[in-house]
Structure formats: C-alpha cells, structure tokens
Amino acid sequence: MVYARKCIVKEISVKEASQFINKYHFQNYCKDIIRLGLYFNNNLVSVMTFGAPRYNKNYKYELLRYCSNSKVVGGPEKLFKYFIKAYKPESIVSYCDLSKFTGYMYTNLGFSQKKVSIGKHWFNPKTKQHITDNLLRQRGFDQLFGTSYGKNTSNEELMKQVGFVEIYDCGQVTYI
C-alpha cells in the first residue's frame, strides 16, 4: 500500500501514460491531452488522464482514465487536485460503467451524478458477433451488413431476423 501524501505529481509523456494504462486499465489507453503521473520513490504508481469530451461537447474536459499498479490511498484525490489547481477547468465530465465500478471515486472527487443510462447490446449466439446498440443506431443495419432494406424496416426487426438477441447491461453513470 502506498499513501499519496508521500508521492509527487508529474506531467508525463504519451508513451509513459499509454504503457502504464495499457498494463493496468482494462479499457486501455485512449487519446488524451493531459497526463498526470503519481510517483512514489521515483516509481510511477498511478496515472490520471484528461482530454476533450468525446460524447458531450458541453464540457471543457473529460476525465478519461485513472489506474494504479497497487493500492494508492488518496491517489485519485491528489492527481485530481493537481489538475484543478493547474488547469482551472470550467467543467469536467466522466463516465462510469456500473457493471465494473461503483462510481465511488467520482463522488469522492466531488463529481455529481447527472444521469444513469441502461445500455443495450446485440449478440448473435450462432456467429458470436457482438454489436453495440449505439453502433447500430449510428450506422444502421444496411451499412453494417451491406444490405439495402431501406428505411421502412426497423434495425431491431432486422437484427432479430438474422439471429441477434438483445442484451441489456448494468448501465452507465454520467458524472459532472
């Protein structure tokens, strides 16, 4: 166990952040603009990254990733406090997948819960193909499968006709 009060915060390179995140965060690295590292005895123990919001442009920043290689007591708080002091953001948004996390870190950092949305996915048991409902809405059945049914048939009907079933997840919380 490491205590953040015994650590120092440094801005780190893309290479250092991506290597650490790819090793310790199950969603891996994503494009960011600010990368903060927490060091204990010159060893990187936690990383927090920020970038332009990916889904909602009404906010200045999105907290993209936080991970650590061990239990770092106060790690998220120390990195977030540094970010607030150094960048003075007008607004921040982040998202929490409830199937994997509780959202405790966000409330601990002072975020407020804005909304909870339940997601839907499509899965074909025969082909083992998985498609998110978001992708289906964005592209449509015809573009995804190279067909030309047109706009008169719903994507959902077509997905079911070719063997896909709907799967609902635990939801995602938007924090601001």
Tab-separated table of C-alpha atoms in Angstrom:
chain	number	residue	atom	x	y	z
A	1	MET	CA	0.000	0.000	0.000
A	2	VAL	CA	1.183	3.493	-0.913
A	3	TYR	CA	-0.007	6.778	0.578
A	4	ALA	CA	-0.429	9.674	-1.845
A	5	ARG	CA	0.872	12.177	0.698
A	6	LYS	CA	4.283	10.515	0.242
A	7	CYS	CA	4.081	10.831	-3.557
A	8	ILE	CA	4.727	13.573	-6.069
A	9	VAL	CA	2.666	14.502	-9.151
A	10	LYS	CA	4.329	14.976	-12.538
A	11	GLU	CA	3.005	15.565	-16.018
A	12	ILE	CA	4.047	12.559	-18.086
A	13	SER	CA	4.564	11.706	-21.744
A	14	VAL	CA	2.082	9.939	-24.007
A	15	LYS	CA	4.444	6.971	-24.164
A	16	GLU	CA	4.731	6.630	-20.402
A	17	ALA	CA	0.987	7.095	-19.872
A	18	SER	CA	-0.043	4.680	-22.626
A	19	GLN	CA	2.341	1.948	-21.446
A	20	PHE	CA	1.092	2.234	-17.859
A	21	ILE	CA	-2.589	2.446	-18.796
A	22	ASN	CA	-2.354	-0.446	-21.256
A	23	LYS	CA	-0.894	-2.554	-18.469
A	24	TYR	CA	-3.208	-1.541	-15.605
A	25	HIS	CA	-6.532	-0.334	-17.080
A	26	PHE	CA	-8.843	-2.894	-18.663
A	27	GLN	CA	-10.065	-0.384	-21.285
A	28	ASN	CA	-6.519	0.509	-22.308
A	29	TYR	CA	-5.206	3.891	-23.373
A	30	CYS	CA	-7.313	6.450	-25.241
A	31	LYS	CA	-6.291	9.753	-26.811
A	32	ASP	CA	-5.787	12.451	-24.193
A	33	ILE	CA	-4.272	15.900	-23.851
A	34	ILE	CA	-3.259	15.935	-20.176
A	35	ARG	CA	-1.482	13.044	-18.467
A	36	LEU	CA	-0.666	13.101	-14.771
A	37	GLY	CA	1.508	10.559	-13.016
A	38	LEU	CA	1.862	9.924	-9.297
A	39	TYR	CA	5.344	8.829	-8.228
A	40	PHE	CA	6.456	7.067	-5.064
A	41	ASN	CA	10.252	6.805	-4.673
A	42	ASN	CA	10.649	7.680	-8.375
A	43	ASN	CA	8.324	4.832	-9.402
A	44	LEU	CA	5.100	5.546	-11.278
A	45	VAL	CA	2.197	4.173	-9.202
A	46	SER	CA	-0.908	5.934	-10.634
A	47	VAL	CA	-1.999	7.728	-13.785
A	48	MET	CA	-4.958	10.031	-14.464
A	49	THR	CA	-5.674	11.430	-17.929
A	50	PHE	CA	-7.922	14.153	-19.306
A	51	GLY	CA	-8.957	15.180	-22.776
A	52	ALA	CA	-11.591	16.872	-24.869
A	53	PRO	CA	-15.029	15.370	-24.177
A	54	ARG	CA	-15.765	12.519	-26.579
A	55	TYR	CA	-19.566	12.371	-26.279
A	56	ASN	CA	-20.773	15.716	-24.940
A	57	LYS	CA	-19.128	18.931	-26.115
A	58	ASN	CA	-20.912	20.992	-23.424
A	59	TYR	CA	-17.991	20.350	-21.053
A	60	LYS	CA	-14.421	21.628	-21.158
A	61	TYR	CA	-12.693	18.350	-20.183
A	62	GLU	CA	-13.395	14.668	-19.761
A	63	LEU	CA	-11.650	12.610	-17.103
A	64	LEU	CA	-10.694	9.691	-19.339
A	65	ARG	CA	-8.685	7.203	-17.297
A	66	TYR	CA	-7.469	6.538	-13.791
A	67	CYS	CA	-5.495	3.473	-12.793
A	68	SER	CA	-2.805	2.368	-10.404
A	69	ASN	CA	-0.451	-0.564	-10.066
A	70	SER	CA	-1.211	-1.027	-6.351
A	71	LYS	CA	-3.476	0.350	-3.626
A	72	VAL	CA	-2.716	4.081	-3.592
A	73	VAL	CA	-4.591	5.704	-0.716
A	74	GLY	CA	-5.587	9.212	-1.772
A	75	GLY	CA	-4.137	8.780	-5.271
A	76	PRO	CA	-7.139	9.924	-7.290
A	77	GLU	CA	-7.684	12.896	-4.974
A	78	LYS	CA	-4.085	14.074	-5.215
A	79	LEU	CA	-3.990	13.818	-9.020
A	80	PHE	CA	-7.388	15.489	-9.420
A	81	LYS	CA	-6.487	18.298	-7.023
A	82	TYR	CA	-3.333	18.951	-9.073
A	83	PHE	CA	-5.394	19.031	-12.281
A	84	ILE	CA	-7.908	21.516	-10.800
A	85	LYS	CA	-5.166	23.810	-9.494
A	86	ALA	CA	-3.028	23.696	-12.656
A	87	TYR	CA	-5.746	23.852	-15.338
A	88	LYS	CA	-8.669	25.601	-13.589
A	89	PRO	CA	-11.303	23.753	-15.662
A	90	GLU	CA	-14.728	25.313	-16.093
A	91	SER	CA	-16.366	21.901	-16.289
A	92	ILE	CA	-15.500	18.194	-16.338
A	93	VAL	CA	-17.497	15.137	-17.353
A	94	SER	CA	-16.738	11.452	-16.890
A	95	TYR	CA	-18.496	8.132	-17.254
A	96	CYS	CA	-18.677	5.047	-15.077
A	97	ASP	CA	-19.641	1.560	-16.284
A	98	LEU	CA	-21.759	0.127	-13.455
A	99	SER	CA	-21.011	-3.443	-14.482
A	100	LYS	CA	-17.405	-2.880	-13.441
A	101	PHE	CA	-17.279	0.020	-10.966
A	102	THR	CA	-19.356	1.627	-8.232
A	103	GLY	CA	-18.647	5.266	-9.057
A	104	TYR	CA	-17.260	5.828	-5.570
A	105	MET	CA	-14.148	7.557	-6.912
A	106	TYR	CA	-16.241	10.202	-8.701
A	107	THR	CA	-18.331	11.096	-5.667
A	108	ASN	CA	-15.158	11.146	-3.602
A	109	LEU	CA	-13.650	13.663	-6.047
A	110	GLY	CA	-16.713	15.918	-5.785
A	111	PHE	CA	-18.486	14.951	-9.013
A	112	SER	CA	-22.289	14.930	-9.105
A	113	GLN	CA	-24.281	12.195	-10.775
A	114	LYS	CA	-26.067	13.641	-13.805
A	115	LYS	CA	-27.822	10.610	-15.245
A	116	VAL	CA	-27.875	6.828	-15.439
A	117	SER	CA	-28.464	5.182	-18.784
A	118	ILE	CA	-29.048	1.498	-19.361
A	119	GLY	CA	-27.303	0.241	-22.470
A	120	LYS	CA	-28.387	-2.361	-24.957
A	121	HIS	CA	-26.163	-4.646	-26.987
A	122	TRP	CA	-26.883	-7.137	-29.734
A	123	PHE	CA	-25.397	-10.636	-29.751
A	124	ASN	CA	-25.694	-13.447	-32.256
A	125	PRO	CA	-25.257	-16.799	-30.433
A	126	LYS	CA	-24.509	-18.675	-33.675
A	127	THR	CA	-21.836	-16.344	-35.068
A	128	LYS	CA	-20.700	-14.955	-31.673
A	129	GLN	CA	-20.887	-11.469	-33.210
A	130	HIS	CA	-21.469	-8.561	-30.805
A	131	ILE	CA	-22.731	-5.115	-31.851
A	132	THR	CA	-23.497	-2.202	-29.560
A	133	ASP	CA	-26.886	-0.555	-29.902
A	134	ASN	CA	-25.085	2.766	-30.325
A	135	LEU	CA	-23.201	1.449	-33.371
A	136	LEU	CA	-26.444	0.053	-34.802
A	137	ARG	CA	-28.149	3.450	-34.394
A	138	GLN	CA	-25.187	5.339	-35.898
A	139	ARG	CA	-24.603	3.124	-38.923
A	140	GLY	CA	-27.850	1.246	-39.414
A	141	PHE	CA	-28.356	-2.381	-40.364
A	142	ASP	CA	-27.816	-1.819	-44.090
A	143	GLN	CA	-24.395	-0.201	-43.658
A	144	LEU	CA	-23.250	-2.740	-41.044
A	145	PHE	CA	-24.281	-5.763	-43.078
A	146	GLY	CA	-24.013	-4.463	-46.650
A	147	THR	CA	-27.728	-4.811	-47.381
A	148	SER	CA	-30.339	-2.471	-48.831
A	149	TYR	CA	-33.582	-2.962	-46.929
A	150	GLY	CA	-34.068	0.795	-46.767
A	151	LYS	CA	-35.654	2.998	-44.148
A	152	ASN	CA	-39.025	1.222	-43.967
A	153	THR	CA	-37.755	-1.729	-41.888
A	154	SER	CA	-36.516	-1.149	-38.354
A	155	ASN	CA	-32.959	-2.023	-37.398
A	156	GLU	CA	-34.306	-4.007	-34.426
A	157	GLU	CA	-36.570	-6.170	-36.612
A	158	LEU	CA	-33.707	-6.902	-38.992
A	159	MET	CA	-31.301	-7.771	-36.160
A	160	LYS	CA	-33.798	-10.271	-34.734
A	161	GLN	CA	-34.481	-11.762	-38.189
A	162	VAL	CA	-30.784	-12.600	-38.647
A	163	GLY	CA	-30.470	-14.203	-35.213
A	164	PHE	CA	-29.354	-11.420	-32.873
A	165	VAL	CA	-30.760	-11.126	-29.355
A	166	GLU	CA	-30.953	-8.008	-27.192
A	167	ILE	CA	-28.790	-7.874	-24.070
A	168	TYR	CA	-29.143	-5.095	-21.506
A	169	ASP	CA	-26.215	-4.070	-19.340
A	170	CYS	CA	-25.972	-2.661	-15.804
A	171	GLY	CA	-25.861	0.903	-17.048
A	172	GLN	CA	-23.526	3.821	-17.209
A	173	VAL	CA	-23.481	6.882	-14.993
A	174	THR	CA	-22.560	10.300	-16.307
A	175	TYR	CA	-20.729	12.361	-13.679
A	176	ILE	CA	-20.115	16.122	-13.873
